[in-house]
Tab-separated table of C-alpha atoms and ligand atoms in Angstrom:
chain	number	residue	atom	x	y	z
A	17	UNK	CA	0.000	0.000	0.000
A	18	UNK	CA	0.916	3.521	-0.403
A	19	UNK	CA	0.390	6.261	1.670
A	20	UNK	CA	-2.281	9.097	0.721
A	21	UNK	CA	-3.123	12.407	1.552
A	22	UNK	CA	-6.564	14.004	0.271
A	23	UNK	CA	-5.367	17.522	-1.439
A	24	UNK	CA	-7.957	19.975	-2.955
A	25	UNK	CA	-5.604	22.071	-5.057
A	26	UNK	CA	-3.570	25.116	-3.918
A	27	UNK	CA	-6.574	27.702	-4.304
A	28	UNK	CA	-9.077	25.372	-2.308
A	29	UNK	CA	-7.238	23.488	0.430
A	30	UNK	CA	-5.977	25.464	3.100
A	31	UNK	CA	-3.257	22.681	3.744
A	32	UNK	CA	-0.491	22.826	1.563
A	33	UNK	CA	1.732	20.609	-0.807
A	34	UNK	CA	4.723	21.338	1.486
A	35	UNK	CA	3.040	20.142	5.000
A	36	UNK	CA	1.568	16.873	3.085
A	37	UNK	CA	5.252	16.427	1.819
A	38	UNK	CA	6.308	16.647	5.667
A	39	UNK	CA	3.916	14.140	7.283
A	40	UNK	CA	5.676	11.077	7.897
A	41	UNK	CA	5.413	7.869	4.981
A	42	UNK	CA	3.150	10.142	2.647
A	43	UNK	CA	4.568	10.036	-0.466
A	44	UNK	CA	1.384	10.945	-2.739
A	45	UNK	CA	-2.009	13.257	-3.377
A	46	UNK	CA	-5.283	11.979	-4.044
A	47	UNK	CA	-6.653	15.450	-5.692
A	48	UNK	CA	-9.004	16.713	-8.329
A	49	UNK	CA	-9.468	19.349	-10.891
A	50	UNK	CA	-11.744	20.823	-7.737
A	51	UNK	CA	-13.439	24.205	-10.122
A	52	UNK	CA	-14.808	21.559	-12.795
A	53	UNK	CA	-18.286	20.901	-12.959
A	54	UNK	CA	-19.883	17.265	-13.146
A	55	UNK	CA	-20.233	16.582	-16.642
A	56	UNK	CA	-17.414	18.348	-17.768
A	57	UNK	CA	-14.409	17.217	-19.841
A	58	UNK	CA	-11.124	17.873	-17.890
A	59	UNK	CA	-8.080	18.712	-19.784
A	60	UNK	CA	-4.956	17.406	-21.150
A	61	UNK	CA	-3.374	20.966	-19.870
A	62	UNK	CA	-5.546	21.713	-17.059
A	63	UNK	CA	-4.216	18.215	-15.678
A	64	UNK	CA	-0.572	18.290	-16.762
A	65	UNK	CA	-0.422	21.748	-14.732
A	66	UNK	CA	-1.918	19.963	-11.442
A	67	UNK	CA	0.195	17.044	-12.056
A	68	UNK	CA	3.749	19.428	-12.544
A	69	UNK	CA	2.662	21.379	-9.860
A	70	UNK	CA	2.211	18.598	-7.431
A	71	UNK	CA	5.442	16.971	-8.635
A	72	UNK	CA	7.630	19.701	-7.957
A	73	UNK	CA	6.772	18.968	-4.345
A	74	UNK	CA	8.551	16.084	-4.082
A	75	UNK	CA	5.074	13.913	-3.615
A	76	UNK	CA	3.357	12.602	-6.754
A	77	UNK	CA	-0.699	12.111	-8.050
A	78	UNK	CA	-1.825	8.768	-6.846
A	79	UNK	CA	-5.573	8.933	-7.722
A	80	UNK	CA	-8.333	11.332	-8.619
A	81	UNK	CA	-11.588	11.776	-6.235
A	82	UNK	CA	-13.371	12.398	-7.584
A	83	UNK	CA	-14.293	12.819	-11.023
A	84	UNK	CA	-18.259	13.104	-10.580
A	85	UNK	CA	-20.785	11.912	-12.528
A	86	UNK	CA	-23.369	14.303	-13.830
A	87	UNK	CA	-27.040	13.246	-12.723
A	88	UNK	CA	-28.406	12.394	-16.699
A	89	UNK	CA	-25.941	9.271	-16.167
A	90	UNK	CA	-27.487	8.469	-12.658
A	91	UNK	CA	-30.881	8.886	-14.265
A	92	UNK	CA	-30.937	7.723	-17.257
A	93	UNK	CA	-31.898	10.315	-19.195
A	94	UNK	CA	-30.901	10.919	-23.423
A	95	UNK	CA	-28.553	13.087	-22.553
A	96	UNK	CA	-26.634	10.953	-20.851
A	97	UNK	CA	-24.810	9.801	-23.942
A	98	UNK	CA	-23.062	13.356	-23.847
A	99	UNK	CA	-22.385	13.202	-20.666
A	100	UNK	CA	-20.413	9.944	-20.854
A	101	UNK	CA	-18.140	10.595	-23.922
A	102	UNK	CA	-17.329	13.680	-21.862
A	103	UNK	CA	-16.291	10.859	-19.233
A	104	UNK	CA	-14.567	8.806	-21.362
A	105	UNK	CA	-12.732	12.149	-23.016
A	106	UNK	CA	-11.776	13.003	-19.619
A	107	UNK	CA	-10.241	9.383	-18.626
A	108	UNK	CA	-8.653	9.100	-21.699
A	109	UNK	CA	-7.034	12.392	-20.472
A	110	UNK	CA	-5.995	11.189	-17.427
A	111	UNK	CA	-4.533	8.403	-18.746
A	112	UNK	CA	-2.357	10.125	-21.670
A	113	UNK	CA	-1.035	11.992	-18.582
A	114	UNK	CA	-0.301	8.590	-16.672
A	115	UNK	CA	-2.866	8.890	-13.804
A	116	UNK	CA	-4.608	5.461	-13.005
A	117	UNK	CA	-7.107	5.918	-10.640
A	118	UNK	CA	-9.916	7.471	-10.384
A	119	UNK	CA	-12.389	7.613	-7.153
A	120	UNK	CA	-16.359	8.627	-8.174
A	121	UNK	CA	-19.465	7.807	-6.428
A	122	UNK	CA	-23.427	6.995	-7.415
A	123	UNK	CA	-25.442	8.634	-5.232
A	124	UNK	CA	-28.412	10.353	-6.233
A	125	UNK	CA	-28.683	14.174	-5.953
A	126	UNK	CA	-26.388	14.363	-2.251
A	127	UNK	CA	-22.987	12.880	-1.772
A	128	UNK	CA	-22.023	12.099	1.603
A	129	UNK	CA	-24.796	13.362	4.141
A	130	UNK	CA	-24.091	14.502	7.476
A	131	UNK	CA	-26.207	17.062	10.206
A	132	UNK	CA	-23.635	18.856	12.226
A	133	UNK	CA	-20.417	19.749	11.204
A	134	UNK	CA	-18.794	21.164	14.184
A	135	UNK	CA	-20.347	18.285	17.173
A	136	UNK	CA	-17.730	19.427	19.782
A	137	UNK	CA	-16.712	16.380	21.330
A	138	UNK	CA	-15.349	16.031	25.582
A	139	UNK	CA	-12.320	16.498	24.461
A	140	UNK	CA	-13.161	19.752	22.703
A	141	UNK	CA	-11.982	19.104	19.075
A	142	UNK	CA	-15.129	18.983	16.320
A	143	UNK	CA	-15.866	16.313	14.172
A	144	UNK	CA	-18.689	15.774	11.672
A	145	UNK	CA	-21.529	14.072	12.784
A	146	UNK	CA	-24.920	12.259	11.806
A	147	UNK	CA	-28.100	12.145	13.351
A	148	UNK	CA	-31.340	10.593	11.702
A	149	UNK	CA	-33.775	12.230	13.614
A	150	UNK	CA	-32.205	15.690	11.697
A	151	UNK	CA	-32.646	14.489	8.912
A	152	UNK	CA	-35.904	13.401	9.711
A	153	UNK	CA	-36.824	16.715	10.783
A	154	UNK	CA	-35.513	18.441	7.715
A	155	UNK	CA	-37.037	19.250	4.216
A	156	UNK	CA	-34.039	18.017	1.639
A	157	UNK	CA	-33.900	21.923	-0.123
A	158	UNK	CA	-33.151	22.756	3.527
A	159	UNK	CA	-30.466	20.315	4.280
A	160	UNK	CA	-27.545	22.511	2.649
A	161	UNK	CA	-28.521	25.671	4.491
A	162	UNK	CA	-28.710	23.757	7.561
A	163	UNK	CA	-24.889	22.707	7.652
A	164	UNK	CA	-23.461	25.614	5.303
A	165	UNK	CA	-23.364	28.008	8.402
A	166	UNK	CA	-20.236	25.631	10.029
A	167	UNK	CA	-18.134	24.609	6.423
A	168	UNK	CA	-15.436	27.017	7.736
A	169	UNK	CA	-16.210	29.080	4.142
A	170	UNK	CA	-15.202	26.046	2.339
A	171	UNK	CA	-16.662	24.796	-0.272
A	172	UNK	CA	-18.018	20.864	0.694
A	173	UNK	CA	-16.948	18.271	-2.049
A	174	UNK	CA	-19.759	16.687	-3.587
A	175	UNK	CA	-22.087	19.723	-2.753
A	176	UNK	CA	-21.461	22.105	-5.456
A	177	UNK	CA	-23.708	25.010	-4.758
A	178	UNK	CA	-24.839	25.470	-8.461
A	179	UNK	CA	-26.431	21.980	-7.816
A	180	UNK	CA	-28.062	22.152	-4.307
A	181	UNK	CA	-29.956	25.642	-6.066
A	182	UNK	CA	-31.922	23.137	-7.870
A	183	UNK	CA	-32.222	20.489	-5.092
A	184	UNK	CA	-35.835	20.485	-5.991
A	185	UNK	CA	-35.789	19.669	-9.572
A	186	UNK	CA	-32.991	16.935	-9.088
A	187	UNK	CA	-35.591	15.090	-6.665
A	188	UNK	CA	-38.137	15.522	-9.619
A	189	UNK	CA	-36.009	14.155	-11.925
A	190	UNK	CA	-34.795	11.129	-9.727
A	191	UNK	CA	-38.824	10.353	-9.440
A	192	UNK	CA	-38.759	7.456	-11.369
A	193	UNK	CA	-35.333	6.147	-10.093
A	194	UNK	CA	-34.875	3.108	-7.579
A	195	UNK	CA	-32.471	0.821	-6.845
A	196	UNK	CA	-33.110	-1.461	-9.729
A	197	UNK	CA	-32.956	1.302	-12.618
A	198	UNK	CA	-30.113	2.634	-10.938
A	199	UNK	CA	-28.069	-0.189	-10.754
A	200	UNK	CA	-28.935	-0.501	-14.594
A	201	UNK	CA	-27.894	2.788	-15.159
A	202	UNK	CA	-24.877	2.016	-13.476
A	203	UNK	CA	-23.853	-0.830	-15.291
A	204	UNK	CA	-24.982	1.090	-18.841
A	205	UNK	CA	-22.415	3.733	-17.456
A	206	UNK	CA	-19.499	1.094	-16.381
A	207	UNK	CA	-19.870	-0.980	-19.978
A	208	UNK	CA	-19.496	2.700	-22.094
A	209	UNK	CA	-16.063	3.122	-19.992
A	210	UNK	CA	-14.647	0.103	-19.612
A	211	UNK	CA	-12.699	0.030	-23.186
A	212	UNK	CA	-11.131	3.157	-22.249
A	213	UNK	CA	-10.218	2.471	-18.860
A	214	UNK	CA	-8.704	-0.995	-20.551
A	215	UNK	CA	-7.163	0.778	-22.932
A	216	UNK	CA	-5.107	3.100	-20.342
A	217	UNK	CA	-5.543	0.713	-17.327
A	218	UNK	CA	-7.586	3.284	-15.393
A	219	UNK	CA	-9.252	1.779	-11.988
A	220	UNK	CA	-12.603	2.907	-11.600
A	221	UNK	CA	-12.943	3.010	-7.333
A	222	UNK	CA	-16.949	3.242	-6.653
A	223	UNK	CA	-16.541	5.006	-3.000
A	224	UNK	CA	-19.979	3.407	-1.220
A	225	UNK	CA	-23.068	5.584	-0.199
A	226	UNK	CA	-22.858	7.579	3.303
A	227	UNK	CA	-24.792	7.122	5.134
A	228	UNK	CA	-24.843	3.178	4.003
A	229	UNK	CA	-28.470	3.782	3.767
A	230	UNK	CA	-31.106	5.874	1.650
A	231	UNK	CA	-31.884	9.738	2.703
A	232	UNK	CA	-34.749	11.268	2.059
A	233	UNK	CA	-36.379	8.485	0.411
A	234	UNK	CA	-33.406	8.647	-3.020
A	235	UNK	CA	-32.097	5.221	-3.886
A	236	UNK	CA	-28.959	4.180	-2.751
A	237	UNK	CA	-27.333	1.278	-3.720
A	238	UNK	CA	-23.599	1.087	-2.826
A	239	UNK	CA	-24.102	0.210	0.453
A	240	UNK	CA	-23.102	-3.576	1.669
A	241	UNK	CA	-21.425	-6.565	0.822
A	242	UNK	CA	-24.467	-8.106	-1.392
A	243	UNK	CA	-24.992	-4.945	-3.157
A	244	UNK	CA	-20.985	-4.229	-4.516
A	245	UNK	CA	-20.638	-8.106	-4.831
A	246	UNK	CA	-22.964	-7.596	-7.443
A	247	UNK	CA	-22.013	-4.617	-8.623
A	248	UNK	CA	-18.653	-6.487	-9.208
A	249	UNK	CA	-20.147	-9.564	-11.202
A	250	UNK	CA	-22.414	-7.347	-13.327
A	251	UNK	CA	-19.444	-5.933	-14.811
A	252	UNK	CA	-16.810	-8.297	-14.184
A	253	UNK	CA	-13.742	-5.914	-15.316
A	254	UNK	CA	-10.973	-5.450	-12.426
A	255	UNK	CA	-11.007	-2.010	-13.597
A	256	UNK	CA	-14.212	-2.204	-12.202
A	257	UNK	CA	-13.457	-1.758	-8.606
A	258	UNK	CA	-14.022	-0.336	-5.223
A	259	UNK	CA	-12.958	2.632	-2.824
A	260	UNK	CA	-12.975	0.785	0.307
A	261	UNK	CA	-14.236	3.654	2.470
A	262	UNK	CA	-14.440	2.262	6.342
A	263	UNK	CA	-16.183	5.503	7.765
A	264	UNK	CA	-18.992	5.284	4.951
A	265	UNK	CA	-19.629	1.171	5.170
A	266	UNK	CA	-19.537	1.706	8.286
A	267	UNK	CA	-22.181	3.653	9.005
A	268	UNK	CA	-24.486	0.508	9.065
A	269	UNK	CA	-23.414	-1.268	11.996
A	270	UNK	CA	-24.015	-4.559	9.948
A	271	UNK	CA	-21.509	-4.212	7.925
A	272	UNK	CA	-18.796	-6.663	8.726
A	273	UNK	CA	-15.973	-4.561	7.405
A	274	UNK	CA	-12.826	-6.882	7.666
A	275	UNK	CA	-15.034	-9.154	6.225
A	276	UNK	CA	-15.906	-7.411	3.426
A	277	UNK	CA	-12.613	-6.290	2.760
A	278	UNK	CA	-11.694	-9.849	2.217
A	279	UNK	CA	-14.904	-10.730	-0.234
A	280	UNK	CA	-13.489	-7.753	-2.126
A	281	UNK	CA	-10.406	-9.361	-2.854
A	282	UNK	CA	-8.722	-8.038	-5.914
A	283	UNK	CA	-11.001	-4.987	-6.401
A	284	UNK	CA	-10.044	-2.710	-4.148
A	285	UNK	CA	-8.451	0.038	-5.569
A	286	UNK	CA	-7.992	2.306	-2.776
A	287	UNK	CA	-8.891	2.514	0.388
A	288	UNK	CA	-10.372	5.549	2.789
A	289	UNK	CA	-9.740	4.283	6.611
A	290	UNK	CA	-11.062	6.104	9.743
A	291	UNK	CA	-13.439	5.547	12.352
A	292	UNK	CA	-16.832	6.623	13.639
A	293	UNK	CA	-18.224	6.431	17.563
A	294	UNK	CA	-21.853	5.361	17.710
A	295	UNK	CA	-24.179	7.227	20.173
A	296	UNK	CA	-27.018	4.730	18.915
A	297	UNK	CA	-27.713	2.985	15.763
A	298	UNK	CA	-28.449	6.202	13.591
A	299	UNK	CA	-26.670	8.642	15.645
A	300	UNK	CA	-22.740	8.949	14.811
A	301	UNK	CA	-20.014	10.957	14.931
A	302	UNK	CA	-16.477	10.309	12.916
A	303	UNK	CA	-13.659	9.989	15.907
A	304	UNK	CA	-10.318	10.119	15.701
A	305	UNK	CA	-8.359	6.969	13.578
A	306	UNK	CA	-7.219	5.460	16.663
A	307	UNK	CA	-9.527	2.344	17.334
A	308	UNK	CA	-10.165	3.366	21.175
A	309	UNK	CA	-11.267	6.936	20.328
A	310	UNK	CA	-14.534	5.332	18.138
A	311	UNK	CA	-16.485	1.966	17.907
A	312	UNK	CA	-14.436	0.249	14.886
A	313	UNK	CA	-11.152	-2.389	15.330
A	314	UNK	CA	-8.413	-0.497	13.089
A	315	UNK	CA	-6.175	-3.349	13.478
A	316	UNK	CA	-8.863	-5.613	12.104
A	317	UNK	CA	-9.533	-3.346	9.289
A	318	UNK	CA	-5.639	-2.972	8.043
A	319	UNK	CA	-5.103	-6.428	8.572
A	320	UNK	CA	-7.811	-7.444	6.017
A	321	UNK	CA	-6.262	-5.183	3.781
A	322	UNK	CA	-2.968	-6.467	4.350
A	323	UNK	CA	-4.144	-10.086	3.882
A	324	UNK	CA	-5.571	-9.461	0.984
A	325	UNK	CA	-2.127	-8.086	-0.717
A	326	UNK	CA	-4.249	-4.358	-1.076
A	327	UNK	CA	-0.878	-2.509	-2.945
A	328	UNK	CA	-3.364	0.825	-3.588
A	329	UNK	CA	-3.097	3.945	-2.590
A	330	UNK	CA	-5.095	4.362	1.169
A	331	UNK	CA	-5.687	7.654	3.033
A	332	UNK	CA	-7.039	8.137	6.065
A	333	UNK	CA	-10.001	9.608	5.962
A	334	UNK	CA	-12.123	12.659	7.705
A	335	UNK	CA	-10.374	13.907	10.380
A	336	UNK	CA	-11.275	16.068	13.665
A	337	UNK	CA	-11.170	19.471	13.716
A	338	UNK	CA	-7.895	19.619	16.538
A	339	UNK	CA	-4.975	22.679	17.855
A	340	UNK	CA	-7.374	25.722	16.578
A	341	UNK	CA	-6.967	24.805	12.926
A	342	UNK	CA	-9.971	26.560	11.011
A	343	UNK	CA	-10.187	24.376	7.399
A	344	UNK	CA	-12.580	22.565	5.359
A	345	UNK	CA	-14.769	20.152	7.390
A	346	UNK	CA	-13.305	16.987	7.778
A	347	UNK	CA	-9.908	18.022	5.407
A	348	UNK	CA	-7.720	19.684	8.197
A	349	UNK	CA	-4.073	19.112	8.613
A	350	UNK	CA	-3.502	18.050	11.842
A	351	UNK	CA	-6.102	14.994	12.603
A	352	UNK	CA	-5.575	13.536	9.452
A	353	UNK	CA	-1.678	13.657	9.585
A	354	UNK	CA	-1.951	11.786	13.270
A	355	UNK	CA	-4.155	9.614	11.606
A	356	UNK	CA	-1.829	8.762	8.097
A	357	UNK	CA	0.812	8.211	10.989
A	358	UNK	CA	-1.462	5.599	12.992
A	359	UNK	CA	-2.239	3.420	10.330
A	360	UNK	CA	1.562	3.380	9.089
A	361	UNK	CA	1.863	2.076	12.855
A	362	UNK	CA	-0.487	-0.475	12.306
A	363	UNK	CA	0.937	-1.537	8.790
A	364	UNK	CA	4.387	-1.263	10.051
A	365	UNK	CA	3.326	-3.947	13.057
A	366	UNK	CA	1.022	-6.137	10.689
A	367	UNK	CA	4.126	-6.447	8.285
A	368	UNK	CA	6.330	-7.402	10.759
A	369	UNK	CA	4.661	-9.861	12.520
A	370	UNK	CA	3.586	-11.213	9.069
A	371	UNK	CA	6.853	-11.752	8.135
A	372	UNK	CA	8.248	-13.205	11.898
A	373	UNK	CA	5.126	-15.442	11.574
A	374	UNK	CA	3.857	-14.245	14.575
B	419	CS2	O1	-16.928	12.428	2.429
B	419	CS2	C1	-15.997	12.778	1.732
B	419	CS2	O2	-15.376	13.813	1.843
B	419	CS2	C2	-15.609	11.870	0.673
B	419	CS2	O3	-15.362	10.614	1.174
B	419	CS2	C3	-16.632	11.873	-0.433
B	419	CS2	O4	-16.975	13.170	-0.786
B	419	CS2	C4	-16.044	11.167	-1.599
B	419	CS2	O5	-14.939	11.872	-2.043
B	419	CS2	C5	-16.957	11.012	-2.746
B	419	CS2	O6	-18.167	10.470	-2.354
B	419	CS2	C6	-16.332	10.123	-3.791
B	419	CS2	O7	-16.857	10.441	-5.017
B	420	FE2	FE1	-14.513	7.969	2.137
């Protein structure tokens, strides 16, 4: 495995190239062309630039998250066709600039769902955090406004605000939509691409639905072991493959994550690891990595990984809000660089006792 650090590009991230180079075992970015639109084709020059610029650091691209997919494809709609050569344009892109990996997601209308932003935890640091009941409470146009107010003036992946203007149409449009025509329209999607990510050996890493579970009332699919086991056979590619993302599979305390991991075998691509501390069933908060601090077994979860032979890029994932620092949600420095050092630790120890046969 390698290393990873989540970067947002130097106008978006208020952590910087030079810190990521300095955190201990990191030697690569997981970034994005962050001011393109879903839909959009990337280019050869826009990505060459990110790609020089991140090079000159000393660290190198190891993936994309994400390039998104604009809704016609999650829908279904005619225009969809458009929409995917614009995909396959952009891969092909990626690929003549030698970048293999590229992290997306299929969730209707939201990405990752949360309803506080700032939960201040005993120890005082602020982490993300879920509640059902919120969301219960909450009409979906309102659900941006309601967490906007704590982003730290960032800009939340996944919840461009050009898109949550129209949250209202996109639920209109998604009417007809459940889990059975979006699976199809998954697949539809995944069989257009898969010649072009052959051709340039470009791993497609579906990162799973969070919460595991579907929000106000939109299909989600990407959310257990049954579901990407057969979102694996329907298009039996390995460059169709997963973002094993413990903090988001998680979420359902049924998921047995090692054992997952280990079903997965093969098709994971890259892997997101933190943890989360359950309150009750639906109520959650992300913790720090460290396997006392929340309700998962880290060791369990890297040594699936490990057994498996994952060689991908990992990164830890969301991390507290810790020391004062004032960043995007989630995509501080400071948590998430104790947290890429942790799970080193753990690797470090797995490997060693692996190879003592201990
Ligand atoms: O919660 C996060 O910040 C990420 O894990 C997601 O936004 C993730 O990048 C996307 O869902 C992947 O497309
Ligand atoms: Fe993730």
């Amino acid at each position: 495995m390698e290393m990873t650090f989540r970067w947002y590009g130097s106008k978006f991230d208020t952590v910087t190239l030079e810190q990521i180079r300095q955190i201990p075992g990191v030697t690569g970015v997981i970034t994005t062309l962050y001011d393109t639109t879903p839909g959009e084709v990337w280019t050869r020059e826009a990505i060459h630039a990110l790609k020089e610029e991140v090079e000159a650091s000393g660290l190198h691209i190891s993936g994309i998250e994400s390039v998104n997919i604009h809704d016609a494809i999650k829908i279904g709609s005619p225009d969809r066709e458009q929409y995917i050569d614009n995909y396959i344009e952009t891969l092909k892109h990626l690929g003549e600039e030698d970048i293999h990996l590229v992290c997306y997601n299929f969730m209707p209308v939201f990405d990752w769902t949360r309803t506080e932003l700032a939960r201040v935890r005993p120890d005082g640091s602020t982490v993300l955090a879920y509640k059902q009941s919120a969301v219960d409470a909450l009409v979906p146009e309102k659900m941006f406004e309601s967490i906007a107010g704590d982003a730290n003036g960032a800009i939340l992946p996944g919840w461009e605000p050009e898109r949550m203007a129209k949250v209202k149409e996109l639920f209109d449009a998604y009417r007809d939509v459940d889990d059975e025509k979006l699976f199809a329209n998954l697949k539809y999607f995944l069989e257009r691409i898969m010649p072009v990510c052959n051709e340039y050996d470009i791993k497609m890493a579906i990162h799973p639905d969070d919460p595991a579970w579907s929000v106000f009332g939109l299909p989600r699919i990407i959310i257990n072991k049954e579901n990407i086991l057969r979102m694996m056979k329907m298009v039996d590619d390995p460059h169709n493959g997963v973002t094993f993302c413990s903090g988001s599979y998680g979420t359902n305390l049924e998921n047995d994550l090692p054992d997952m991991i280990r079903s997965l075998k093969g098709r994971i691509h890259f892997a997101h690891v933190r943890n989360l501390k359950f309150h009750s069933q639906q109520d959650f908060e992300e913790a720090a990595h460290l396997s006392s601090d929340g309700s998962f077994d880290m060791y369990e979860i890297m040594k699936a990984l490990y057994d498996i032979g994952f060689d991908g890029p990992i990164r830890p994932d969301h991390g507290r809000m810790i020391w004062g620092e004032k960043a995007m949600p989630g995509y501080g420095l400071y948590d998430r660089a104790l947290g890429a050092t942790y799970l080193n630790g753990l690797w470090e120890a797995i490997d060693k006792s692996h190879k003592r046969g201990i």
